[in-house]
Short mmCIF file of C-alpha atoms and ligand atoms in Angstrom, two decimals:
data_model
loop_
_atom_site.label_atom_id
_atom_site.label_comp_id
_atom_site.label_asym_id
_atom_site.label_seq_id
_atom_site.Cartn_x
_atom_site.Cartn_y
_atom_site.Cartn_z
CA MET Q 14 140.91 103.07 -13.41
CA PRO Q 15 140.57 103.69 -9.87
CA PHE Q 16 142.54 106.49 -8.37
CA GLU Q 17 145.40 105.07 -6.75
CA PHE Q 18 146.41 106.41 -3.33
CA ASP Q 19 147.80 104.74 0.20
CA PRO Q 20 148.37 106.41 2.95
CA SER Q 21 150.79 103.97 4.13
CA GLN Q 22 152.97 104.02 1.43
CA LEU Q 23 153.61 107.87 0.81
CA PRO Q 24 156.42 108.83 -1.66
CA ASP Q 25 158.99 111.30 -0.61
CA SER Q 26 157.53 114.21 -2.74
CA PHE Q 27 154.13 114.06 -0.66
CA TYR Q 28 156.14 114.99 2.50
CA GLU Q 29 157.20 118.12 0.48
CA ASP Q 30 153.65 119.10 -0.88
CA PRO Q 31 150.83 117.31 -0.22
CA TYR Q 32 148.41 119.52 -1.46
CA PRO Q 33 148.27 118.60 -5.49
CA VAL Q 34 147.66 115.00 -4.20
CA TYR Q 35 144.75 116.34 -2.03
CA ALA Q 36 143.46 118.30 -5.00
CA ASP Q 37 143.51 115.25 -6.93
CA LEU Q 38 141.59 113.27 -4.29
CA ARG Q 39 138.89 115.90 -3.89
CA ALA Q 40 138.45 115.94 -7.76
CA GLN Q 41 138.78 112.00 -8.17
CA SER Q 42 138.08 110.30 -5.00
CA PRO Q 43 136.52 112.44 -2.40
CA VAL Q 44 135.71 109.12 -0.33
CA HIS Q 45 138.60 107.52 -1.10
CA VAL Q 46 138.37 103.79 0.00
CA CYS Q 47 142.15 102.88 0.79
CA PRO Q 48 143.64 99.53 0.24
CA ASP Q 49 143.08 98.47 3.89
CA GLY Q 50 139.38 99.26 3.86
CA SER Q 51 139.56 102.41 5.81
CA ILE Q 52 138.26 105.45 4.23
CA TYR Q 53 140.22 108.49 3.57
CA LEU Q 54 137.78 111.79 3.18
CA THR Q 55 139.26 114.93 1.94
CA ARG Q 56 136.21 117.41 1.35
CA HIS Q 57 135.39 120.05 3.81
CA GLU Q 58 131.68 119.31 4.05
CA ASP Q 59 131.96 115.63 4.65
CA ILE Q 60 134.83 116.29 7.43
CA PHE Q 61 132.95 118.75 9.19
CA ALA Q 62 129.69 116.33 9.29
CA VAL Q 63 131.88 113.65 10.69
CA TYR Q 64 133.25 116.01 13.20
CA ARG Q 65 129.79 117.11 14.23
CA ASP Q 66 128.42 113.56 14.82
CA PRO Q 67 129.76 111.94 17.61
CA ARG Q 68 127.34 109.06 18.03
CA LEU Q 69 127.97 108.08 14.46
CA TYR Q 70 131.46 108.43 14.36
CA SER Q 71 133.11 107.43 17.70
CA SER Q 72 137.03 108.86 18.73
CA ASP Q 73 137.42 105.41 20.64
CA LYS Q 74 140.63 103.93 19.37
CA LYS Q 75 141.01 100.57 21.24
CA VAL Q 76 140.40 98.33 18.38
CA GLN Q 77 142.75 100.63 15.91
CA PHE Q 78 145.64 100.56 18.20
CA ALA Q 79 145.47 96.93 19.59
CA PRO Q 80 147.00 95.06 16.94
CA VAL Q 81 149.61 98.04 16.11
CA PHE Q 82 150.94 98.31 19.72
CA GLY Q 83 149.55 95.57 21.61
CA GLU Q 84 146.96 95.63 24.30
CA ASP Q 85 149.91 95.66 27.12
CA SER Q 86 152.11 98.21 25.52
CA PRO Q 87 152.55 101.69 27.32
CA LEU Q 88 151.36 103.40 24.02
CA TYR Q 89 148.44 101.57 23.79
CA GLU Q 90 147.23 102.38 27.34
CA HIS Q 91 148.74 106.13 26.83
CA HIS Q 92 146.78 106.84 23.42
CA THR Q 93 143.02 104.81 24.83
CA THR Q 94 143.10 106.93 27.93
CA SER Q 95 143.61 110.48 26.74
CA LEU Q 96 140.91 112.13 26.13
CA VAL Q 97 141.03 112.99 22.68
CA PHE Q 98 140.63 109.34 21.74
CA ASN Q 99 137.67 108.59 23.93
CA ASP Q 100 134.07 109.05 23.73
CA PRO Q 101 131.51 109.94 26.38
CA PRO Q 102 131.44 109.77 29.26
CA LEU Q 103 135.25 109.59 29.62
CA HIS Q 104 135.74 112.34 27.44
CA THR Q 105 132.70 114.69 29.06
CA HIS Q 106 134.26 114.22 32.63
CA VAL Q 107 137.83 115.15 31.47
CA ARG Q 108 136.74 117.83 29.33
CA LYS Q 109 134.91 119.63 31.90
CA ALA Q 110 137.72 119.20 34.02
CA ILE Q 111 140.46 121.13 31.58
CA GLY Q 112 137.88 123.19 29.93
CA ASN Q 113 138.05 126.33 32.21
CA ALA Q 114 141.74 125.94 32.93
CA LEU Q 115 142.47 126.86 29.46
CA SER Q 116 139.62 129.75 28.93
CA GLN Q 117 140.53 133.03 27.37
CA LYS Q 118 141.07 134.82 30.89
CA ILE Q 119 143.93 132.39 31.71
CA VAL Q 120 145.09 132.83 27.94
CA ASP Q 121 145.29 136.63 28.68
CA GLU Q 122 147.01 136.31 31.68
CA MET Q 123 149.86 134.42 30.11
CA GLU Q 124 150.55 137.07 27.31
CA ARG Q 125 153.05 138.92 29.63
CA GLY Q 126 155.18 135.62 30.63
CA LEU Q 127 155.00 134.72 26.94
CA GLU Q 128 156.56 138.34 25.68
CA THR Q 129 159.53 137.59 28.29
CA LEU Q 130 160.05 134.20 27.24
CA VAL Q 131 159.89 135.29 23.49
CA ALA Q 132 162.18 138.30 23.90
CA GLY Q 133 165.04 136.18 25.29
CA LEU Q 134 164.84 133.65 22.55
CA LEU Q 135 165.33 136.76 20.17
CA ASP Q 136 167.55 138.50 22.21
CA ARG Q 137 169.90 134.80 22.19
CA ILE Q 138 169.50 134.23 18.19
CA GLU Q 139 170.42 137.96 17.71
CA GLN Q 140 173.43 137.16 19.35
CA LYS Q 141 174.08 134.51 16.99
CA GLY Q 142 173.54 136.20 14.07
CA SER Q 143 171.82 132.92 12.48
CA ALA Q 144 169.66 130.08 13.71
CA ASP Q 145 167.57 126.94 13.27
CA LEU Q 146 164.32 128.54 14.09
CA VAL Q 147 162.92 125.31 14.75
CA ALA Q 148 165.28 124.41 17.60
CA ASP Q 149 166.24 127.85 18.60
CA TYR Q 150 162.65 129.28 18.49
CA ALA Q 151 159.32 127.51 17.36
CA ALA Q 152 160.28 124.35 19.55
CA ALA Q 153 161.42 126.23 22.31
CA ILE Q 154 158.20 128.24 23.03
CA PRO Q 155 155.19 125.73 23.50
CA VAL Q 156 157.02 123.62 25.96
CA GLU Q 157 157.76 126.40 28.21
CA ILE Q 158 154.11 127.60 28.23
CA ILE Q 159 152.73 123.91 28.60
CA GLY Q 160 155.25 123.34 31.38
CA ASN Q 161 153.90 126.86 32.99
CA LEU Q 162 150.41 125.56 32.66
CA LEU Q 163 151.09 122.43 34.36
CA LYS Q 164 153.79 124.03 36.70
CA VAL Q 165 156.50 122.15 35.87
CA PRO Q 166 159.68 123.18 37.54
CA GLN Q 167 162.10 124.79 35.33
CA GLU Q 168 165.10 122.39 35.84
CA GLU Q 169 162.94 119.24 35.19
CA ARG Q 170 161.44 120.27 31.49
CA GLU Q 171 164.54 119.19 29.50
CA PRO Q 172 163.05 115.55 28.52
CA LEU Q 173 159.69 116.69 27.74
CA ARG Q 174 159.91 117.73 24.42
CA ARG Q 175 161.83 114.17 23.17
CA TRP Q 176 159.21 112.48 25.12
CA SER Q 177 156.24 114.39 23.26
CA LEU Q 178 158.20 114.07 19.92
CA ALA Q 179 158.38 110.10 20.64
CA ILE Q 180 154.36 109.60 21.64
CA LEU Q 181 153.29 111.18 19.04
CA GLY Q 182 155.29 109.55 16.47
CA GLY Q 183 153.88 106.22 17.45
CA LEU Q 184 150.63 107.73 15.83
CA GLU Q 185 152.25 107.56 12.11
CA ALA Q 186 150.99 105.41 9.41
CA ASN Q 187 154.44 103.68 8.80
CA LEU Q 188 155.36 103.14 12.26
CA SER Q 189 159.10 101.73 12.28
CA ASP Q 190 160.17 99.26 15.33
CA GLU Q 191 162.50 102.17 16.40
CA ALA Q 192 159.91 104.64 16.75
CA LYS Q 193 157.82 102.40 18.39
CA THR Q 194 160.67 101.49 21.05
CA ALA Q 195 161.40 105.28 21.53
CA GLY Q 196 157.42 106.03 21.93
CA GLU Q 197 157.19 103.07 24.49
CA GLN Q 198 160.30 103.90 26.53
CA SER Q 199 159.05 107.56 26.53
CA VAL Q 200 155.37 106.81 28.02
CA VAL Q 201 157.43 104.89 30.68
CA GLU Q 202 159.52 107.37 31.75
CA PHE Q 203 157.05 110.19 31.27
CA LEU Q 204 154.92 107.84 33.77
CA ALA Q 205 157.66 107.73 36.11
CA TYR Q 206 158.39 111.29 36.55
CA LEU Q 207 154.49 112.11 36.75
CA ASP Q 208 154.42 109.75 40.19
CA HIS Q 209 157.12 111.88 41.45
CA PHE Q 210 155.84 115.05 40.43
CA VAL Q 211 152.01 114.94 40.66
CA GLY Q 212 152.76 112.85 44.31
CA GLN Q 213 154.50 115.98 45.13
CA ARG Q 214 151.82 118.23 44.23
CA ARG Q 215 149.46 116.32 45.90
CA GLN Q 216 150.85 116.84 48.91
CA SER Q 217 151.19 120.61 48.62
CA LEU Q 218 147.67 121.26 47.15
CA GLN Q 219 145.81 124.48 48.28
CA SER Q 220 142.36 124.71 48.33
CA ASP Q 221 142.69 127.90 46.10
CA ASP Q 222 144.99 126.43 43.41
CA ASP Q 223 143.63 127.06 40.29
CA ASP Q 224 145.84 125.87 37.52
CA ILE Q 225 144.99 122.69 35.20
CA LEU Q 226 146.92 120.22 37.50
CA ALA Q 227 144.84 121.49 40.49
CA ARG Q 228 141.53 121.22 38.67
CA LEU Q 229 142.29 117.78 37.53
CA LEU Q 230 143.44 116.44 40.87
CA ARG Q 231 140.32 117.74 42.53
CA TRP Q 232 137.97 117.18 40.02
CA GLU Q 233 135.00 114.60 40.46
CA SER Q 234 131.57 114.70 38.81
CA ASP Q 235 128.68 112.85 40.02
CA GLY Q 236 130.91 111.17 42.59
CA VAL Q 237 133.58 109.91 39.91
CA ARG Q 238 136.96 110.88 39.84
CA LEU Q 239 139.88 110.34 37.53
CA SER Q 240 142.01 107.41 38.59
CA THR Q 241 145.86 108.08 39.16
CA LEU Q 242 146.68 106.58 35.74
CA GLU Q 243 143.75 108.49 33.75
CA LEU Q 244 145.13 111.73 35.85
CA TYR Q 245 148.62 110.90 34.47
CA HIS Q 246 147.62 110.10 30.74
CA GLN Q 247 145.58 113.42 30.55
CA CYS Q 248 148.73 115.27 31.72
CA ILE Q 249 150.74 113.76 29.21
CA PHE Q 250 148.12 114.33 26.18
CA LEU Q 251 147.86 118.18 27.32
CA LEU Q 252 151.61 118.14 26.88
CA ASN Q 253 151.71 116.61 23.22
CA ALA Q 254 148.88 118.20 22.39
CA GLY Q 255 149.97 121.61 22.53
CA HIS Q 256 153.54 121.23 21.82
CA GLU Q 257 154.15 119.98 18.45
CA THR Q 258 151.41 121.46 16.84
CA THR Q 259 152.02 124.83 18.08
CA SER Q 260 155.76 124.51 17.31
CA ASN Q 261 154.48 123.75 13.95
CA LEU Q 262 152.21 126.56 13.82
CA ILE Q 263 155.35 129.10 14.61
CA GLY Q 264 157.73 127.26 12.38
CA ASN Q 265 155.36 126.99 9.25
CA GLY Q 266 153.61 130.56 9.88
CA ILE Q 267 157.30 131.94 9.79
CA GLU Q 268 158.16 129.91 6.69
CA LEU Q 269 155.25 131.32 4.58
CA LEU Q 270 156.14 134.89 5.29
CA LEU Q 271 159.49 134.17 4.31
CA ARG Q 272 158.17 132.92 1.10
CA TYR Q 273 155.42 135.53 0.85
CA PRO Q 274 157.26 138.58 0.96
CA ASP Q 275 154.10 141.09 0.26
CA GLN Q 276 152.06 139.52 2.40
CA ARG Q 277 154.95 140.05 5.20
CA ALA Q 278 155.47 143.78 4.08
CA ASP Q 279 151.45 144.03 4.53
CA LEU Q 280 151.80 142.68 7.85
CA MET Q 281 154.27 145.14 8.68
CA GLU Q 282 152.50 147.86 7.81
CA ASN Q 283 149.60 146.80 9.66
CA PRO Q 284 150.51 144.72 12.72
CA GLY Q 285 146.54 144.38 13.66
CA LEU Q 286 146.66 141.65 10.58
CA ILE Q 287 148.15 139.31 13.01
CA GLY Q 288 145.22 137.61 13.87
CA SER Q 289 143.76 137.14 10.37
CA ALA Q 290 147.32 135.83 9.57
CA VAL Q 291 147.45 133.08 12.31
CA GLU Q 292 143.94 131.80 10.87
CA GLU Q 293 145.59 131.75 7.51
CA MET Q 294 148.52 129.85 8.30
CA LEU Q 295 146.37 127.54 10.35
CA ARG Q 296 144.43 126.98 7.22
CA TYR Q 297 147.32 127.13 4.25
CA GLU Q 298 149.79 124.75 6.46
CA SER Q 299 147.75 123.02 8.88
CA PRO Q 300 150.12 121.65 11.84
CA ASN Q 301 147.61 118.70 12.37
CA GLN Q 302 146.72 117.49 8.76
CA LEU Q 303 145.19 114.27 10.02
CA GLY Q 304 142.09 113.37 12.37
CA ASN Q 305 140.22 109.92 12.87
CA ARG Q 306 137.03 108.43 13.39
CA THR Q 307 135.36 105.05 13.39
CA ALA Q 308 131.84 104.55 12.30
CA THR Q 309 129.84 103.25 15.19
CA GLN Q 310 126.83 101.57 12.42
CA ALA Q 311 126.17 101.18 8.82
CA VAL Q 312 126.47 105.06 7.74
CA GLU Q 313 126.18 107.00 4.48
CA VAL Q 314 129.51 109.33 4.33
CA GLY Q 315 129.79 111.80 1.40
CA GLY Q 316 127.68 109.34 -0.80
CA LEU Q 317 129.24 106.31 0.26
CA ASN Q 318 127.47 103.54 2.18
CA VAL Q 319 130.33 102.30 4.58
CA ALA Q 320 129.99 99.35 7.49
CA ALA Q 321 129.99 99.71 10.94
CA ASP Q 322 133.52 99.77 12.30
CA THR Q 323 134.99 101.30 9.24
CA VAL Q 324 137.97 103.75 10.14
CA LEU Q 325 137.97 107.16 8.63
CA THR Q 326 140.44 109.33 8.08
CA LEU Q 327 139.85 113.16 7.77
CA CYS Q 328 142.47 115.17 5.97
CA ILE Q 329 142.15 118.30 7.58
CA GLY Q 330 144.64 119.57 5.14
CA SER Q 331 142.70 119.00 2.52
CA ALA Q 332 139.33 120.19 3.82
CA ASN Q 333 141.12 123.80 4.00
CA ARG Q 334 141.93 123.74 0.42
CA ASP Q 335 138.74 122.93 -0.69
CA GLU Q 336 137.61 125.01 -3.63
CA SER Q 337 133.92 124.82 -2.88
CA VAL Q 338 134.60 126.53 0.61
CA PHE Q 339 137.61 129.00 0.28
CA VAL Q 340 137.96 131.48 -2.78
CA ASP Q 341 141.49 130.51 -4.33
CA PRO Q 342 142.13 127.82 -1.93
CA GLU Q 343 145.96 127.88 -3.24
CA GLN Q 344 146.24 131.64 -2.56
CA PHE Q 345 148.03 132.59 0.85
CA ASP Q 346 146.19 135.45 1.76
CA ILE Q 347 146.60 136.96 5.47
CA THR Q 348 143.29 138.74 5.01
CA ARG Q 349 141.30 136.37 4.20
CA SER Q 350 137.56 136.34 5.61
CA PRO Q 351 135.83 134.39 6.19
CA ASN Q 352 138.23 131.84 7.03
CA ARG Q 353 136.31 128.64 7.85
CA HIS Q 354 139.35 126.41 8.46
CA LEU Q 355 139.13 123.04 10.04
CA ALA Q 356 142.71 123.27 11.70
CA PHE Q 357 141.42 122.92 15.24
CA GLY Q 358 138.76 120.25 14.23
CA SER Q 359 135.36 120.86 15.11
CA GLY Q 360 132.68 119.41 17.49
CA ILE Q 361 132.88 118.12 21.29
CA HIS Q 362 136.69 117.36 20.52
CA THR Q 363 137.35 120.86 18.96
CA CYS Q 364 141.07 121.76 20.30
CA ALA Q 365 141.11 122.54 24.03
CA GLY Q 366 144.17 124.40 23.74
CA LEU Q 367 142.88 126.77 20.27
CA ASN Q 368 143.15 130.16 22.58
CA VAL Q 369 146.61 129.27 24.01
CA ALA Q 370 147.84 128.14 20.46
CA ARG Q 371 146.73 131.45 18.85
CA LEU Q 372 148.01 133.66 21.22
CA GLU Q 373 151.63 131.87 21.06
CA GLY Q 374 151.61 131.91 17.41
CA LYS Q 375 150.41 135.61 17.13
CA VAL Q 376 153.36 136.61 19.59
CA ALA Q 377 155.95 134.60 18.43
CA ILE Q 378 155.42 135.61 14.70
CA LEU Q 379 154.89 139.30 14.72
CA ARG Q 380 158.17 139.67 17.34
CA PHE Q 381 160.19 137.62 15.01
CA PHE Q 382 159.75 139.74 12.02
CA GLU Q 383 159.44 142.99 13.99
CA ARG Q 384 162.96 142.21 15.36
CA PHE Q 385 164.57 140.93 12.35
CA PRO Q 386 162.71 142.85 9.30
CA ARG Q 387 165.91 141.91 7.16
CA VAL Q 388 165.80 138.02 7.90
CA GLU Q 389 166.39 135.60 5.13
CA LEU Q 390 166.90 131.95 4.54
CA ASN Q 391 170.14 130.41 5.10
CA GLY Q 392 169.74 127.10 3.12
CA GLN Q 393 166.57 124.84 2.00
CA PRO Q 394 164.46 124.46 5.15
CA GLU Q 395 163.87 120.75 5.61
CA ARG Q 396 160.29 119.39 6.36
CA ALA Q 397 159.71 116.95 9.25
CA ARG Q 398 158.91 113.64 7.31
CA ARG Q 399 155.09 113.24 8.94
CA ALA Q 400 151.79 113.09 7.33
CA ARG Q 401 150.06 113.58 10.65
CA PHE Q 402 151.85 116.79 11.70
CA ARG Q 403 153.01 119.17 9.02
CA GLY Q 404 156.08 121.17 10.03
CA PHE Q 405 159.85 121.78 9.56
CA ALA Q 406 162.41 119.30 11.14
CA SER Q 407 165.02 122.51 10.62
CA LEU Q 408 164.45 126.43 9.17
CA PRO Q 409 167.52 127.88 8.96
CA VAL Q 410 167.69 131.80 8.55
CA VAL Q 411 170.57 134.47 8.78
CA ILE Q 412 168.96 137.34 10.39
C1 HEM A 527 148.17 125.06 16.03
C2 HEM A 527 148.11 124.21 17.46
C3 HEM A 527 146.94 123.07 17.55
C4 HEM A 527 146.79 122.60 16.51
C5 HEM A 527 146.54 122.79 15.05
C6 HEM A 527 145.67 121.54 17.36
C7 HEM A 527 144.54 121.07 16.79
C8 HEM A 527 143.67 120.36 17.24
C9 HEM A 527 142.82 119.31 16.93
C10 HEM A 527 142.46 119.06 15.25
C11 HEM A 527 142.27 118.64 17.60
C12 HEM A 527 140.83 117.66 17.28
C13 HEM A 527 141.37 116.25 17.44
C14 HEM A 527 140.03 115.25 17.18
O1 HEM A 527 138.63 115.66 17.29
O2 HEM A 527 140.51 114.35 16.88
C15 HEM A 527 142.62 119.10 18.93
C16 HEM A 527 142.14 118.51 20.18
C17 HEM A 527 143.15 119.08 21.29
N1 HEM A 527 143.85 119.84 21.64
FE1 HEM A 527 144.66 121.06 20.19
N2 HEM A 527 145.94 121.82 18.87
C18 HEM A 527 146.54 122.97 19.09
C19 HEM A 527 147.41 123.28 20.27
C20 HEM A 527 146.94 122.94 21.12
C21 HEM A 527 147.06 123.36 22.53
C22 HEM A 527 148.40 124.45 22.78
C23 HEM A 527 146.49 122.65 23.64
C24 HEM A 527 146.96 122.77 25.42
C25 HEM A 527 147.37 123.58 25.85
C26 HEM A 527 146.05 121.94 23.12
C27 HEM A 527 145.12 120.67 23.40
C28 HEM A 527 143.76 119.99 22.95
C29 HEM A 527 143.25 118.97 23.57
C30 HEM A 527 142.91 118.75 25.43
C31 HEM A 527 142.34 118.32 22.96
C32 HEM A 527 141.22 117.27 22.89
C33 HEM A 527 140.19 118.01 23.31
C34 HEM A 527 139.07 116.88 23.30
O3 HEM A 527 139.53 115.92 22.85
O4 HEM A 527 138.10 117.38 23.81
N3 HEM A 527 145.99 121.86 21.59
N4 HEM A 527 143.95 119.59 18.64
#
C-alpha cells in the first residue's frame, strides 16, 4: 500500500503537531509523490542537496504561481519579482545590494534600540499582569525592527503587519478566495504606500546614507539598476521575510521554555546558553517549515528519477528532526551541539536576515524570562493554522 499524504488536504491534528507525520514520511516515503505530482522531501540529506544546487533546482515560481494567482494579479507580480523566488541574475543582483545592509556590524548596532523596545513592551505587560504574547510581544518586535531598517516613520507602521500576514498567507497550499483577496488588496495598498514613501526618500537621499533602502535605491551593477517595481517588491519582501518568521521564533521559543521548565531553569542559571537555545528553538519548532524548488531538468532526487519541471517541497521542519543527523531529535535540548538545522535554508538563498532574527530571538526570549520568572500559561495556546509558517495565533500568559 503506498503511503498516503496530501499536503493540500491536511487534518486539523497536523497543524497541532506535524512531527509524527514527518517521521512516518521519513520512514516510509521520504521522497513522496503527492497526488498533484509534486515531490515532498523530508530527509535532511536530500533537502540539503537540493538547496546547494541552484542550477538543477530553480527558485523561479512563475509557472507555479500563474494558475494560482492569475498572471495579471498583484500577488503574482509580487511573489515572482522578490529575490527569494528568482534565480540568478536578478537574484544575484538584489542579493548583492542588500547583503551588506544586514551585516553583523549593522545588526550589532541594532542591539541597543532592540533592548529599549523590548523593555518598553515588558513594562506594558507588567502593568497588565497578563498578556497574549503573540499580539503584545512576539509580533510587536519584528515589525519595529524592519520598520527601523527601512526607516519607515513610526506613525506609518500600523498597517505593515496586516499587509505582511495577508501577502504571506497567499503562499499557503489551500488558499481560500477570502485569503487571496486579502493578499491582493494588501499588495495594492503596500505598493501605493511605497510610491509615496520611496518617492520622498529619493528626494532626500544623501550620498553617505547607508541603510538598506538607500543601498537599493543607489544600487547599480554592470550598468543595470533595479526598476522601480523591482525595488518596491524587494521592500515588501524584506518586510514580510523578517516579520512572521521572527514573530514565530519568539512565540515558539517562549512556549518551548514554558513546556520544558528544566531547560528554562538551566537557561536562567546560565544565560550564556541563549545562543544555543535559540538555535535549538529554530530546529525544534522551525518558523518556516517548508521551502520549494523546481527541477530544471530530469534529475535523480533521493533515489527517485523526477522529470524536468517537477515541483519539490522541502520540508525543513522534518529535516530538522531527522534521526540520521540529530541525536535524539525529538528531545528539546538547549545545549545541543552540533546543531546543523536548516531553519534558515542553505545555499545561495540562505536567509539574508539570519543575524537580525537571531539577535531578536535572543534578546526577546531572554529578557522575557528574566523579567517574569514566575510566568505561566493562562489557557491553551492556539496554533495558527498554517503549514508553511509555524507559530501561534495566541499565547496567553499570566506573569
Ligand atoms: C526566525 C526568523 C527567520 C527564518 C526562520 C527565516 C527563514 C528563511 C529561509 C528558510 C529562507 C530561504 C528561502 C529559500 O531558500 O527558499 C529565507 C530567506 C530570506 N530571508 Fe529569512 N528568515 C527569518 C528572518 C528573516 C529576517 C529578520 C529577514 C530580514 C531582515 C529575512 C530576510 C530574508 C531574505 C531577504 C531572504 C531571501 C534570501 C535570498 O533569496 O537570497 N529573514 N529566510
